[in-house]
PDB file of C-alpha atoms in Angstrom:
ATOM      1  CA  MET A 117      -0.078  -0.149   0.345  1.00 38.00           C
ATOM      2  CA  PRO A 118       1.339   3.253  -1.261  1.00 39.00           C
ATOM      3  CA  THR A 119       2.746   5.845   2.201  1.00 36.00           C
ATOM      4  CA  GLU A 120       0.689   8.590   2.049  1.00 35.00           C
ATOM      5  CA  THR A 121       2.062  11.825   1.206  1.00 34.00           C
ATOM      6  CA  VAL A 122       2.502  14.553   4.048  1.00 33.00           C
ATOM      7  CA  GLU A 123       4.002  18.244   2.961  1.00 34.00           C
ATOM      8  CA  SER A 124       6.913  18.809   5.246  1.00 31.00           C
ATOM      9  CA  ASP A 125       6.652  21.540   7.612  1.00 32.00           C
ATOM     10  CA  PRO A 126       9.819  24.014   7.275  1.00 31.00           C
ATOM     11  CA  ILE A 127       9.285  24.165  11.217  1.00 31.00           C
ATOM     12  CA  ARG A 128       8.948  20.800  12.655  1.00 34.00           C
ATOM     13  CA  PRO A 129      10.488  17.714  11.168  1.00 32.00           C
ATOM     14  CA  THR A 130       7.714  15.572   9.116  1.00 32.00           C
ATOM     15  CA  ALA A 131       6.641  12.912  11.107  1.00 35.00           C
ATOM     16  CA  PRO A 132       6.502   9.110   9.903  1.00 34.00           C
ATOM     17  CA  THR A 133       3.177   8.455   9.280  1.00 34.00           C
ATOM     18  CA  THR A 134       3.494   4.693   9.493  1.00 35.00           C
ATOM     19  CA  PRO A 135       2.716   3.734  13.200  1.00 38.00           C
ATOM     20  CA  ALA A 136       5.884   1.836  15.109  1.00 39.00           C
ATOM     21  CA  PRO A 137       4.701  -2.234  14.717  1.00 45.00           C
ATOM     22  CA  THR A 138       3.306  -3.075  19.140  1.00 52.00           C
ATOM     23  CA  PRO A 139       5.086  -5.907  20.595  1.00 57.00           C
ATOM     24  CA  THR A 140       3.855  -8.967  20.444  1.00 63.00           C
ATOM     25  CA  PRO A 141       1.616  -9.804  23.505  1.00 68.00           C
ATOM     26  CA  THR A 142       3.847 -12.716  26.189  1.00 72.00           C
ATOM     27  CA  ALA A 143       1.974 -12.651  29.090  1.00 85.00           C
ATOM     28  CA  PRO A 144       0.732 -16.813  29.641  1.00 94.00           C
ATOM     29  CA  VAL A 145      -3.167 -17.421  27.656  1.00 96.00           C
ATOM     30  CA  GLU A 146      -6.118 -17.104  29.956  1.00 97.00           C
ATOM     31  CA  LEU A 147      -9.113 -16.935  26.837  1.00 97.00           C
ATOM     32  CA  VAL A 148      -8.993 -18.994  23.191  1.00 98.00           C
ATOM     33  CA  ILE A 149     -11.492 -16.641  20.911  1.00 98.00           C
ATOM     34  CA  PHE A 150     -12.964 -19.056  18.399  1.00 98.00           C
ATOM     35  CA  ASP A 151     -14.379 -16.699  15.021  1.00 98.00           C
ATOM     36  CA  CYS A 152     -17.680 -19.295  13.825  1.00 97.00           C
ATOM     37  CA  ASP A 153     -17.368 -18.857  10.176  1.00 96.00           C
ATOM     38  CA  GLY A 154     -14.465 -20.530   8.260  1.00 96.00           C
ATOM     39  CA  VAL A 155     -13.124 -21.932  11.700  1.00 98.00           C
ATOM     40  CA  LEU A 156     -15.954 -23.674  13.416  1.00 98.00           C
ATOM     41  CA  VAL A 157     -18.251 -24.357  11.183  1.00 97.00           C
ATOM     42  CA  ASP A 158     -17.535 -24.597   7.248  1.00 96.00           C
ATOM     43  CA  SER A 159     -20.387 -22.899   6.312  1.00 94.00           C
ATOM     44  CA  GLU A 160     -17.471 -19.805   4.283  1.00 89.00           C
ATOM     45  CA  ARG A 161     -17.573 -22.046   1.146  1.00 91.00           C
ATOM     46  CA  ILE A 162     -21.239 -22.300   1.087  1.00 93.00           C
ATOM     47  CA  ALA A 163     -21.214 -18.623   1.549  1.00 91.00           C
ATOM     48  CA  ALA A 164     -18.340 -17.848  -1.259  1.00 92.00           C
ATOM     49  CA  ARG A 165     -21.120 -20.090  -3.233  1.00 93.00           C
ATOM     50  CA  VAL A 166     -23.784 -17.872  -2.369  1.00 94.00           C
ATOM     51  CA  ASN A 167     -22.252 -14.014  -3.522  1.00 94.00           C
ATOM     52  CA  VAL A 168     -21.144 -15.905  -6.923  1.00 96.00           C
ATOM     53  CA  VAL A 169     -24.237 -17.119  -7.446  1.00 96.00           C
ATOM     54  CA  LEU A 170     -26.173 -14.458  -6.556  1.00 96.00           C
ATOM     55  CA  GLY A 171     -23.260 -11.725  -8.314  1.00 96.00           C
ATOM     56  CA  ALA A 172     -24.044 -13.404 -11.512  1.00 96.00           C
ATOM     57  CA  GLU A 173     -27.577 -12.655 -10.911  1.00 95.00           C
ATOM     58  CA  LEU A 174     -27.766  -9.019  -9.643  1.00 96.00           C
ATOM     59  CA  GLY A 175     -24.823  -6.867 -11.766  1.00 95.00           C
ATOM     60  CA  TRP A 176     -21.851  -7.680 -10.071  1.00 96.00           C
ATOM     61  CA  PRO A 177     -19.765 -11.334 -10.921  1.00 96.00           C
ATOM     62  CA  LEU A 178     -17.796 -12.083  -8.663  1.00 96.00           C
ATOM     63  CA  THR A 179     -15.357 -15.442  -8.469  1.00 95.00           C
ATOM     64  CA  GLU A 180     -14.920 -17.599  -5.322  1.00 92.00           C
ATOM     65  CA  GLU A 181     -11.388 -15.934  -5.424  1.00 91.00           C
ATOM     66  CA  GLU A 182     -13.018 -12.454  -5.231  1.00 94.00           C
ATOM     67  CA  VAL A 183     -14.827 -12.918  -2.922  1.00 94.00           C
ATOM     68  CA  VAL A 184     -13.117 -13.941  -0.414  1.00 90.00           C
ATOM     69  CA  ARG A 185     -11.365 -11.619  -1.239  1.00 90.00           C
ATOM     70  CA  ARG A 186     -13.139  -8.509  -1.108  1.00 92.00           C
ATOM     71  CA  PHE A 187     -16.155 -10.558   2.200  1.00 92.00           C
ATOM     72  CA  ILE A 188     -14.923 -13.529   4.097  1.00 87.00           C
ATOM     73  CA  GLY A 189     -13.953 -12.552   7.277  1.00 83.00           C
ATOM     74  CA  ARG A 190     -16.569  -9.117   7.009  1.00 86.00           C
ATOM     75  CA  SER A 191     -19.792  -7.862   9.147  1.00 82.00           C
ATOM     76  CA  SER A 192     -22.623  -8.180   7.430  1.00 83.00           C
ATOM     77  CA  ALA A 193     -23.271  -4.751   7.026  1.00 86.00           C
ATOM     78  CA  SER A 194     -19.892  -3.905   5.758  1.00 88.00           C
ATOM     79  CA  ILE A 195     -20.170  -6.609   3.235  1.00 92.00           C
ATOM     80  CA  ARG A 196     -23.777  -5.080   2.178  1.00 92.00           C
ATOM     81  CA  GLU A 197     -22.063  -0.991   1.631  1.00 94.00           C
ATOM     82  CA  LEU A 198     -19.974  -2.526  -0.247  1.00 95.00           C
ATOM     83  CA  VAL A 199     -22.401  -4.440  -2.606  1.00 96.00           C
ATOM     84  CA  ALA A 200     -24.620  -1.534  -2.407  1.00 96.00           C
ATOM     85  CA  ALA A 201     -21.433   1.224  -3.746  1.00 96.00           C
ATOM     86  CA  ARG A 202     -21.483  -1.197  -7.231  1.00 95.00           C
ATOM     87  CA  VAL A 203     -25.007  -2.574  -7.498  1.00 96.00           C
ATOM     88  CA  GLY A 204     -26.906   0.322  -5.502  1.00 96.00           C
ATOM     89  CA  ALA A 205     -29.121  -0.278  -2.808  1.00 95.00           C
ATOM     90  CA  GLU A 206     -32.187  -1.831  -3.716  1.00 96.00           C
ATOM     91  CA  ARG A 207     -30.354  -4.464  -5.208  1.00 96.00           C
ATOM     92  CA  ALA A 208     -28.491  -4.489  -1.900  1.00 95.00           C
ATOM     93  CA  ARG A 209     -31.212  -5.563  -0.258  1.00 95.00           C
ATOM     94  CA  VAL A 210     -32.110  -8.161  -2.556  1.00 96.00           C
ATOM     95  CA  TRP A 211     -28.779  -9.232  -2.625  1.00 96.00           C
ATOM     96  CA  ASP A 212     -29.136  -8.900   1.919  1.00 93.00           C
ATOM     97  CA  GLU A 213     -32.023 -10.568   2.135  1.00 94.00           C
ATOM     98  CA  ARG A 214     -31.472 -13.568  -1.360  1.00 95.00           C
ATOM     99  CA  PHE A 215     -28.025 -14.031   0.555  1.00 92.00           C
ATOM    100  CA  ALA A 216     -29.962 -15.314   3.723  1.00 91.00           C
ATOM    101  CA  THR A 217     -32.341 -17.116   2.962  1.00 94.00           C
ATOM    102  CA  LEU A 218     -30.044 -19.388   0.345  1.00 94.00           C
ATOM    103  CA  HIS A 219     -26.911 -19.822   3.022  1.00 91.00           C
ATOM    104  CA  ALA A 220     -29.717 -21.444   5.695  1.00 92.00           C
ATOM    105  CA  GLU A 221     -30.993 -23.863   2.766  1.00 95.00           C
ATOM    106  CA  ALA A 222     -27.459 -25.149   2.311  1.00 93.00           C
ATOM    107  CA  VAL A 223     -26.458 -25.675   6.136  1.00 92.00           C
ATOM    108  CA  ASP A 224     -29.532 -27.482   6.446  1.00 94.00           C
ATOM    109  CA  ALA A 225     -28.461 -29.455   3.822  1.00 94.00           C
ATOM    110  CA  GLY A 226     -25.492 -30.266   4.997  1.00 89.00           C
ATOM    111  CA  LEU A 227     -23.603 -28.365   6.910  1.00 96.00           C
ATOM    112  CA  THR A 228     -20.697 -29.771   9.161  1.00 97.00           C
ATOM    113  CA  PRO A 229     -18.062 -28.480  12.034  1.00 97.00           C
ATOM    114  CA  VAL A 230     -14.960 -27.626  10.744  1.00 98.00           C
ATOM    115  CA  ASP A 231     -12.004 -31.110  10.061  1.00 97.00           C
ATOM    116  CA  GLY A 232     -10.296 -31.796  13.535  1.00 98.00           C
ATOM    117  CA  LEU A 233     -12.724 -29.847  15.042  1.00 98.00           C
ATOM    118  CA  PRO A 234     -14.075 -31.322  18.069  1.00 97.00           C
ATOM    119  CA  GLU A 235     -11.205 -33.174  18.295  1.00 97.00           C
ATOM    120  CA  ALA A 236      -9.587 -29.773  19.331  1.00 98.00           C
ATOM    121  CA  LEU A 237     -11.957 -28.747  20.930  1.00 98.00           C
ATOM    122  CA  ASP A 238     -12.045 -31.394  23.679  1.00 97.00           C
ATOM    123  CA  ALA A 239      -8.155 -30.535  23.525  1.00 97.00           C
ATOM    124  CA  ILE A 240      -8.342 -27.114  25.088  1.00 97.00           C
ATOM    125  CA  THR A 241      -9.547 -26.630  28.956  1.00 95.00           C
ATOM    126  CA  LEU A 242      -9.204 -23.143  28.467  1.00 97.00           C
ATOM    127  CA  PRO A 243     -11.818 -21.527  28.584  1.00 97.00           C
ATOM    128  CA  THR A 244     -13.078 -20.214  25.151  1.00 98.00           C
ATOM    129  CA  CYS A 245     -15.800 -17.856  23.558  1.00 98.00           C
ATOM    130  CA  VAL A 246     -16.630 -16.679  20.013  1.00 98.00           C
ATOM    131  CA  ALA A 247     -16.526 -13.674  18.555  1.00 98.00           C
ATOM    132  CA  SER A 248     -17.761 -13.284  15.254  1.00 96.00           C
ATOM    133  CA  SER A 249     -19.417 -10.966  12.069  1.00 94.00           C
ATOM    134  CA  GLY A 250     -22.544 -12.970  11.352  1.00 91.00           C
ATOM    135  CA  SER A 251     -25.180 -12.187  13.232  1.00 93.00           C
ATOM    136  CA  HIS A 252     -26.776 -14.067  16.876  1.00 96.00           C
ATOM    137  CA  GLU A 253     -30.043 -16.132  14.545  1.00 94.00           C
ATOM    138  CA  LYS A 254     -26.674 -16.655  12.577  1.00 94.00           C
ATOM    139  CA  MET A 255     -24.858 -18.546  14.370  1.00 96.00           C
ATOM    140  CA  ARG A 256     -27.816 -20.163  16.437  1.00 96.00           C
ATOM    141  CA  HIS A 257     -27.969 -21.093  13.007  1.00 95.00           C
ATOM    142  CA  THR A 258     -24.737 -22.781  12.556  1.00 96.00           C
ATOM    143  CA  LEU A 259     -24.019 -23.733  15.732  1.00 97.00           C
ATOM    144  CA  GLY A 260     -27.068 -25.635  16.787  1.00 96.00           C
ATOM    145  CA  ARG A 261     -27.060 -27.749  13.337  1.00 95.00           C
ATOM    146  CA  THR A 262     -23.361 -29.078  14.116  1.00 97.00           C
ATOM    147  CA  GLY A 263     -23.966 -29.796  17.631  1.00 96.00           C
ATOM    148  CA  LEU A 264     -21.926 -26.903  18.742  1.00 98.00           C
ATOM    149  CA  TYR A 265     -23.760 -24.026  20.973  1.00 98.00           C
ATOM    150  CA  GLU A 266     -23.786 -25.749  23.227  1.00 97.00           C
ATOM    151  CA  ARG A 267     -20.216 -25.983  24.011  1.00 96.00           C
ATOM    152  CA  PHE A 268     -20.441 -21.757  23.805  1.00 98.00           C
ATOM    153  CA  GLU A 269     -23.757 -20.746  24.451  1.00 97.00           C
ATOM    154  CA  GLY A 270     -23.662 -17.625  27.144  1.00 97.00           C
ATOM    155  CA  ARG A 271     -19.983 -16.832  25.384  1.00 98.00           C
ATOM    156  CA  ILE A 272     -20.716 -16.369  22.058  1.00 98.00           C
ATOM    157  CA  HIS A 273     -20.414 -12.749  20.964  1.00 98.00           C
ATOM    158  CA  SER A 274     -21.251 -10.799  17.348  1.00 97.00           C
ATOM    159  CA  ALA A 275     -20.009  -7.566  15.081  1.00 95.00           C
ATOM    160  CA  THR A 276     -24.128  -6.238  15.778  1.00 95.00           C
ATOM    161  CA  GLU A 277     -22.586  -5.927  19.430  1.00 97.00           C
ATOM    162  CA  VAL A 278     -20.020  -2.935  18.168  1.00 96.00           C
ATOM    163  CA  SER A 279     -19.773   0.365  16.532  1.00 94.00           C
ATOM    164  CA  ARG A 280     -16.585  -0.945  14.219  1.00 94.00           C
ATOM    165  CA  GLY A 281     -16.862  -4.794  12.400  1.00 93.00           C
ATOM    166  CA  LYS A 282     -13.482  -6.285  11.680  1.00 95.00           C
ATOM    167  CA  PRO A 283     -10.463  -5.168  10.923  1.00 96.00           C
ATOM    168  CA  ALA A 284     -11.149  -3.097  13.920  1.00 96.00           C
ATOM    169  CA  PRO A 285     -10.319  -4.375  17.177  1.00 98.00           C
ATOM    170  CA  ASP A 286     -13.686  -3.894  18.743  1.00 98.00           C
ATOM    171  CA  LEU A 287     -15.361  -6.844  18.764  1.00 98.00           C
ATOM    172  CA  PHE A 288     -11.806  -9.351  20.206  1.00 98.00           C
ATOM    173  CA  LEU A 289     -11.802  -5.781  23.281  1.00 98.00           C
ATOM    174  CA  TYR A 290     -15.175  -6.545  23.848  1.00 98.00           C
ATOM    175  CA  ALA A 291     -15.535  -9.909  23.900  1.00 98.00           C
ATOM    176  CA  ALA A 292     -12.499 -10.097  26.080  1.00 98.00           C
ATOM    177  CA  ARG A 293     -14.457  -7.342  28.380  1.00 98.00           C
ATOM    178  CA  ARG A 294     -16.859  -9.555  29.206  1.00 98.00           C
ATOM    179  CA  MET A 295     -14.974 -12.467  29.827  1.00 98.00           C
ATOM    180  CA  GLY A 296     -13.490 -10.158  32.196  1.00 98.00           C
ATOM    181  CA  VAL A 297      -9.540 -11.619  30.502  1.00 97.00           C
ATOM    182  CA  ASP A 298      -7.011  -8.787  29.731  1.00 97.00           C
ATOM    183  CA  PRO A 299      -5.610  -8.254  25.947  1.00 97.00           C
ATOM    184  CA  ALA A 300      -3.096  -9.524  26.118  1.00 96.00           C
ATOM    185  CA  ALA A 301      -3.984 -12.877  28.132  1.00 97.00           C
ATOM    186  CA  CYS A 302      -5.698 -13.884  25.221  1.00 98.00           C
ATOM    187  CA  VAL A 303      -5.293 -15.724  21.468  1.00 98.00           C
ATOM    188  CA  VAL A 304      -7.124 -15.362  18.514  1.00 98.00           C
ATOM    189  CA  VAL A 305      -8.399 -18.456  16.253  1.00 98.00           C
ATOM    190  CA  GLU A 306      -9.298 -17.097  13.191  1.00 98.00           C
ATOM    191  CA  ASP A 307      -9.517 -17.824   9.352  1.00 97.00           C
ATOM    192  CA  SER A 308      -9.667 -14.066   7.818  1.00 95.00           C
ATOM    193  CA  ARG A 309      -7.411 -11.550   6.919  1.00 95.00           C
ATOM    194  CA  PRO A 310      -9.462  -8.821   8.487  1.00 95.00           C
ATOM    195  CA  GLY A 311     -10.103 -11.649  11.940  1.00 97.00           C
ATOM    196  CA  VAL A 312      -5.998 -11.494  12.039  1.00 97.00           C
ATOM    197  CA  GLU A 313      -5.391  -7.678  11.228  1.00 97.00           C
ATOM    198  CA  ALA A 314      -8.457  -7.807  13.951  1.00 97.00           C
ATOM    199  CA  ALA A 315      -6.257 -10.344  16.809  1.00 98.00           C
ATOM    200  CA  ARG A 316      -3.540  -7.106  16.192  1.00 97.00           C
ATOM    201  CA  ALA A 317      -4.372  -4.579  16.573  1.00 98.00           C
ATOM    202  CA  ALA A 318      -6.659  -5.317  19.362  1.00 98.00           C
ATOM    203  CA  GLY A 319      -3.176  -6.019  20.756  1.00 97.00           C
ATOM    204  CA  MET A 320      -3.531  -9.770  20.941  1.00 98.00           C
ATOM    205  CA  ARG A 321      -1.986 -13.183  19.564  1.00 97.00           C
ATOM    206  CA  SER A 322      -3.576 -15.571  16.536  1.00 98.00           C
ATOM    207  CA  PHE A 323      -3.842 -18.229  15.186  1.00 98.00           C
ATOM    208  CA  GLY A 324      -3.889 -18.476  11.075  1.00 98.00           C
ATOM    209  CA  TYR A 325      -6.223 -21.024  10.570  1.00 98.00           C
ATOM    210  CA  ALA A 326      -5.082 -21.985   6.975  1.00 97.00           C
ATOM    211  CA  GLY A 327      -7.227 -25.153   6.244  1.00 95.00           C
ATOM    212  CA  GLY A 328     -10.181 -23.568   4.750  1.00 94.00           C
ATOM    213  CA  LEU A 329     -10.410 -20.328   1.632  1.00 93.00           C
ATOM    214  CA  THR A 330      -8.134 -18.176   2.558  1.00 95.00           C
ATOM    215  CA  PRO A 331      -4.339 -18.277   1.497  1.00 94.00           C
ATOM    216  CA  ALA A 332      -1.206 -19.062   4.119  1.00 96.00           C
ATOM    217  CA  ALA A 333      -0.134 -15.814   2.976  1.00 96.00           C
ATOM    218  CA  ALA A 334      -3.398 -13.518   3.217  1.00 95.00           C
ATOM    219  CA  LEU A 335      -3.072 -14.431   6.986  1.00 97.00           C
ATOM    220  CA  ALA A 336       0.623 -14.602   7.760  1.00 97.00           C
ATOM    221  CA  GLY A 337       1.776 -11.765   9.992  1.00 96.00           C
ATOM    222  CA  PRO A 338       2.821 -10.128  13.735  1.00 96.00           C
ATOM    223  CA  GLY A 339       2.216 -11.966  16.686  1.00 95.00           C
ATOM    224  CA  THR A 340      -0.368 -15.287  14.229  1.00 97.00           C
ATOM    225  CA  VAL A 341       1.215 -18.710  13.645  1.00 98.00           C
ATOM    226  CA  VAL A 342       0.179 -19.761  10.167  1.00 98.00           C
ATOM    227  CA  PHE A 343      -1.225 -23.748  10.553  1.00 98.00           C
ATOM    228  CA  THR A 344      -3.885 -25.690   7.934  1.00 98.00           C
ATOM    229  CA  ASP A 345      -4.780 -28.722  10.660  1.00 98.00           C
ATOM    230  CA  MET A 346      -7.077 -28.152  12.975  1.00 98.00           C
ATOM    231  CA  ARG A 347      -6.130 -31.200  15.009  1.00 98.00           C
ATOM    232  CA  ASP A 348      -3.037 -29.025  15.641  1.00 98.00           C
ATOM    233  CA  LEU A 349      -3.603 -26.372  17.633  1.00 98.00           C
ATOM    234  CA  PRO A 350      -4.640 -27.420  21.472  1.00 97.00           C
ATOM    235  CA  SER A 351      -0.327 -27.631  21.494  1.00 97.00           C
ATOM    236  CA  LEU A 352       0.159 -25.184  19.405  1.00 97.00           C
ATOM    237  CA  ILE A 353      -2.111 -23.196  21.952  1.00 97.00           C
ATOM    238  CA  ALA A 354      -0.332 -24.795  24.814  1.00 95.00           C
ATOM    239  CA  ALA A 355       2.773 -23.432  23.267  1.00 93.00           C
ATOM    240  CA  ALA A 356       2.188 -19.650  22.867  1.00 89.00           C
ATOM    241  CA  GLY A 357       1.212 -19.836  26.507  1.00 76.00           C
ATOM    242  CA  THR A 358       4.586 -20.978  27.944  1.00 55.00           C
ATOM    243  CA  ALA A 359       6.454 -18.392  25.560  1.00 43.00           C
ATOM    244  CA  PRO A 360       6.318 -15.467  23.125  1.00 43.00           C
ATOM    245  CA  GLY A 361       4.381 -15.639  19.475  1.00 42.00           C
ATOM    246  CA  THR A 362       6.605 -14.288  16.877  1.00 39.00           C
ATOM    247  CA  GLY A 363       4.580 -15.474  14.158  1.00 50.00           C
ATOM    248  CA  GLY A 364       5.151 -17.773  11.301  1.00 57.00           C
ATOM    249  CA  THR A 365       3.515 -21.008   9.689  1.00 59.00           C
ATOM    250  CA  ALA A 366       2.843 -24.185  12.076  1.00 63.00           C
ATOM    251  CA  PRO A 367       5.376 -26.841  11.109  1.00 50.00           C
ATOM    252  CA  ALA A 368       3.891 -29.831   9.260  1.00 48.00           C
TER     253      ALA A 368
END
């Protein structure tokens, strides 16, 4: 991304426009915050397929790769804004309504947990919660359909409860506050670029799951460990609880 140009001041030296990097937290892990779609339930593939179909119908042809890059990890409100800017408010409203219907039908037809996720949850002994860009209604449906809702009931947080969705840190900070845990003691499990960016902005370490639609390179960055098998997550979290995370890729 190009650096913003700042006019120099003859009296005052020009300040750098890039903020200093935030140090990676090193506190022991006290809370694991899970994204929902693509991390707990294998629903991002459904969402991508539905958005490709709707784009073709409503005047914004999109490939699955473009859907992943533009939409995955963002709240419904921010996606609606993107669609409205391209096809107009009325078509965006139709898109939103049709998406809800088609997505729900596909979920009922055979949504499953992410591969290896149930085993990972069984092995994680730390407190957990969910913080998702999806609405509570959507999560009740997807988590309920896969038998995961009861595992997180009472500890589910939605972007509808905060002012700004991912990549802003608001949702993760809200979840940490509700759970009574300092952000530096939280780790986030995400599968989208906006998600890992939100975790970094919140001062939290993150694990970027690259076993879904988002490529590993889009998840990599400071304080983020990229991995591809959900069964590896418990050991990665255990390691993060005893040593500073420096980012990188989990060993195969």
